[in-house]
Amino acid sequence: MPVSDIIYIISTVSITQAILEIGAKKFVFDKEGYKSKISALERARIRKDRTLALPAPQNTNSKSNAKAAEKYMKKIKQAEDDYNMAASAVAQKHMAPRILGSFVFLILYRILNTEYQGKIVALLPYEPWGIIRYFSMRGLNFSQDFSVESVASDQITSVNQACSFLFLYALCNMSVKFVVTQLLGKKAPPGVDRGILSFIDDPRGQKILEELGVNTAEIDEMKKALK
């Protein structure tokens, strides 16, 4: 369990994530297609803000005012749909590198796991709780002659402090990858950083969900409740 193993795993995850972020910037975010979608999103946002700023018809009792109110609501709905479609188009550009990154790190996990499977790669400074220990020691294989003294008598007091590769790799994915992404990654513009919700708000996405038998009205109610 040399420290070099820990450094090697952390540096491998960091370098891999950095390469993915730089590659995404060069081949996706610096391309004209992405920039044009960003421009379309900004124009749609301006149109939506202007439409929402229009005064709503006050009196809807008369027939003419009722038609004006209906026209007003249709204009708002159209502006919101245009904005959601533009946001979905930008979100697709951000989603592709994430999907690729997931596949890359799955392959990286399999490669590193063949080297560190069953080995103790780190020692926790304390004996973790049972539920954490279930993950931290997952996949470890202890030989029959294993003892606490054989690992590091000055650092470990219980075998339960042993940490497997899987646990360390998961921690790297939650921390190291996040830091690298914050430093080198391309942040999604406001309105696009909601993940799959950007696709659900898209009228085309709602149509697909309806064809699959999903009640989009219930989804809209859930989104309103979460706000």
Tab-separated table of C-alpha atoms in Angstrom, residues 31-148:
chain	number	residue	atom	x	y	z
A	31	LYS	CA	-17.079	25.323	-32.737
A	32	GLU	CA	-19.366	27.648	-34.662
A	33	GLY	CA	-22.339	25.317	-34.192
A	34	TYR	CA	-22.266	25.724	-30.425
A	35	LYS	CA	-21.764	29.476	-30.627
A	36	SER	CA	-24.743	29.836	-32.975
A	37	LYS	CA	-26.940	27.871	-30.560
A	38	ILE	CA	-25.825	30.143	-27.722
A	39	SER	CA	-26.764	33.179	-29.831
A	40	ALA	CA	-30.161	31.640	-30.613
A	41	LEU	CA	-30.698	30.987	-26.905
A	42	GLU	CA	-29.894	34.594	-26.022
A	43	ARG	CA	-32.279	35.911	-28.693
A	44	ALA	CA	-35.023	33.593	-27.447
A	45	ARG	CA	-34.419	34.749	-23.884
A	46	ILE	CA	-34.717	38.407	-24.889
A	47	ARG	CA	-37.947	37.713	-26.790
A	48	LYS	CA	-39.364	35.830	-23.829
A	49	ASP	CA	-38.478	38.609	-21.377
A	50	ARG	CA	-40.027	41.224	-23.649
A	51	THR	CA	-43.184	39.154	-24.065
A	52	LEU	CA	-43.545	38.578	-20.335
A	53	ALA	CA	-43.067	42.317	-19.754
A	54	LEU	CA	-46.098	43.147	-21.920
A	55	PRO	CA	-49.159	44.281	-19.924
A	56	ALA	CA	-51.839	41.619	-19.665
A	57	PRO	CA	-55.451	42.438	-20.608
A	58	GLN	CA	-57.248	43.503	-17.440
A	59	ASN	CA	-60.926	42.994	-18.257
A	60	THR	CA	-61.803	39.693	-19.926
A	61	ASN	CA	-65.587	39.988	-19.628
A	62	SER	CA	-66.145	41.320	-23.130
A	63	LYS	CA	-65.638	39.138	-26.184
A	64	SER	CA	-62.898	41.352	-27.624
A	65	ASN	CA	-60.959	41.408	-24.355
A	66	ALA	CA	-61.307	37.638	-24.033
A	67	LYS	CA	-59.769	37.213	-27.484
A	68	ALA	CA	-56.995	39.636	-26.563
A	69	ALA	CA	-56.274	37.645	-23.404
A	70	GLU	CA	-56.198	34.409	-25.398
A	71	LYS	CA	-53.832	35.968	-27.925
A	72	TYR	CA	-51.659	37.231	-25.071
A	73	MET	CA	-51.404	33.770	-23.501
A	74	LYS	CA	-50.592	32.189	-26.869
A	75	LYS	CA	-47.808	34.722	-27.387
A	76	ILE	CA	-46.349	33.904	-23.969
A	77	LYS	CA	-46.623	30.167	-24.640
A	78	GLN	CA	-44.863	30.559	-27.997
A	79	ALA	CA	-42.065	32.646	-26.483
A	80	GLU	CA	-41.534	30.117	-23.681
A	81	ASP	CA	-41.570	27.192	-26.134
A	82	ASP	CA	-39.007	28.916	-28.360
A	83	TYR	CA	-36.778	29.542	-25.354
A	84	ASN	CA	-37.116	25.970	-24.082
A	85	MET	CA	-36.280	24.584	-27.531
A	86	ALA	CA	-33.183	26.784	-27.743
A	87	ALA	CA	-32.153	25.768	-24.212
A	88	SER	CA	-32.612	22.103	-25.098
A	89	ALA	CA	-30.395	22.491	-28.179
A	90	VAL	CA	-27.595	23.954	-26.043
A	91	ALA	CA	-28.103	21.299	-23.356
A	92	GLN	CA	-27.593	18.580	-25.962
A	93	LYS	CA	-24.167	20.032	-26.747
A	94	HIS	CA	-23.241	19.845	-23.058
A	95	MET	CA	-24.715	16.381	-22.622
A	96	ALA	CA	-22.613	14.697	-25.318
A	97	PRO	CA	-19.235	15.275	-23.567
A	98	ARG	CA	-20.737	14.081	-20.280
A	99	ILE	CA	-21.920	10.827	-21.837
A	100	LEU	CA	-18.518	10.321	-23.443
A	101	GLY	CA	-16.836	11.041	-20.115
A	102	SER	CA	-18.997	8.436	-18.380
A	103	PHE	CA	-17.893	5.775	-20.861
A	104	VAL	CA	-14.244	6.807	-20.564
A	105	PHE	CA	-14.274	6.593	-16.766
A	106	LEU	CA	-16.064	3.256	-16.890
A	107	ILE	CA	-13.256	1.921	-19.076
A	108	LEU	CA	-10.662	3.562	-16.813
A	109	TYR	CA	-12.244	1.895	-13.792
A	110	ARG	CA	-12.031	-1.529	-15.400
A	111	ILE	CA	-8.385	-0.982	-16.330
A	112	LEU	CA	-7.319	0.214	-12.880
A	113	ASN	CA	-9.483	-2.358	-11.120
A	114	THR	CA	-7.579	-5.210	-12.764
A	115	GLU	CA	-4.416	-3.848	-11.154
A	116	TYR	CA	-5.772	-3.013	-7.701
A	117	GLN	CA	-8.595	-5.522	-7.287
A	118	GLY	CA	-8.580	-7.013	-3.799
A	119	LYS	CA	-5.692	-4.824	-2.638
A	120	ILE	CA	-5.626	-2.292	0.191
A	121	VAL	CA	-4.836	1.005	-1.507
A	122	ALA	CA	-5.337	3.381	1.426
A	123	LEU	CA	-5.998	3.573	5.152
A	124	LEU	CA	-8.775	5.666	6.616
A	125	PRO	CA	-7.725	7.732	9.674
A	126	TYR	CA	-10.602	6.231	11.667
A	127	GLU	CA	-12.798	3.162	11.766
A	128	PRO	CA	-15.851	4.102	9.685
A	129	TRP	CA	-19.479	3.353	10.457
A	130	GLY	CA	-20.934	0.110	9.241
A	131	ILE	CA	-22.673	1.498	6.160
A	132	ILE	CA	-19.528	3.375	5.071
A	133	ARG	CA	-17.383	0.345	5.850
A	134	TYR	CA	-19.586	-1.688	3.521
A	135	PHE	CA	-18.361	0.488	0.628
A	136	SER	CA	-14.835	1.272	1.839
A	137	MET	CA	-13.917	-2.418	2.191
A	138	ARG	CA	-15.895	-3.673	-0.777
A	139	GLY	CA	-13.827	-5.975	-2.966
A	140	LEU	CA	-10.944	-6.454	-0.525
A	141	ASN	CA	-9.380	-9.892	-0.282
A	142	PHE	CA	-7.511	-10.645	2.934
A	143	SER	CA	-4.983	-13.448	2.921
A	144	GLN	CA	-4.985	-16.009	5.719
A	145	ASP	CA	-1.816	-14.580	7.228
A	146	PHE	CA	-3.156	-11.006	7.185
A	147	SER	CA	-2.749	-9.054	10.380
A	148	VAL	CA	-2.980	-5.444	11.448
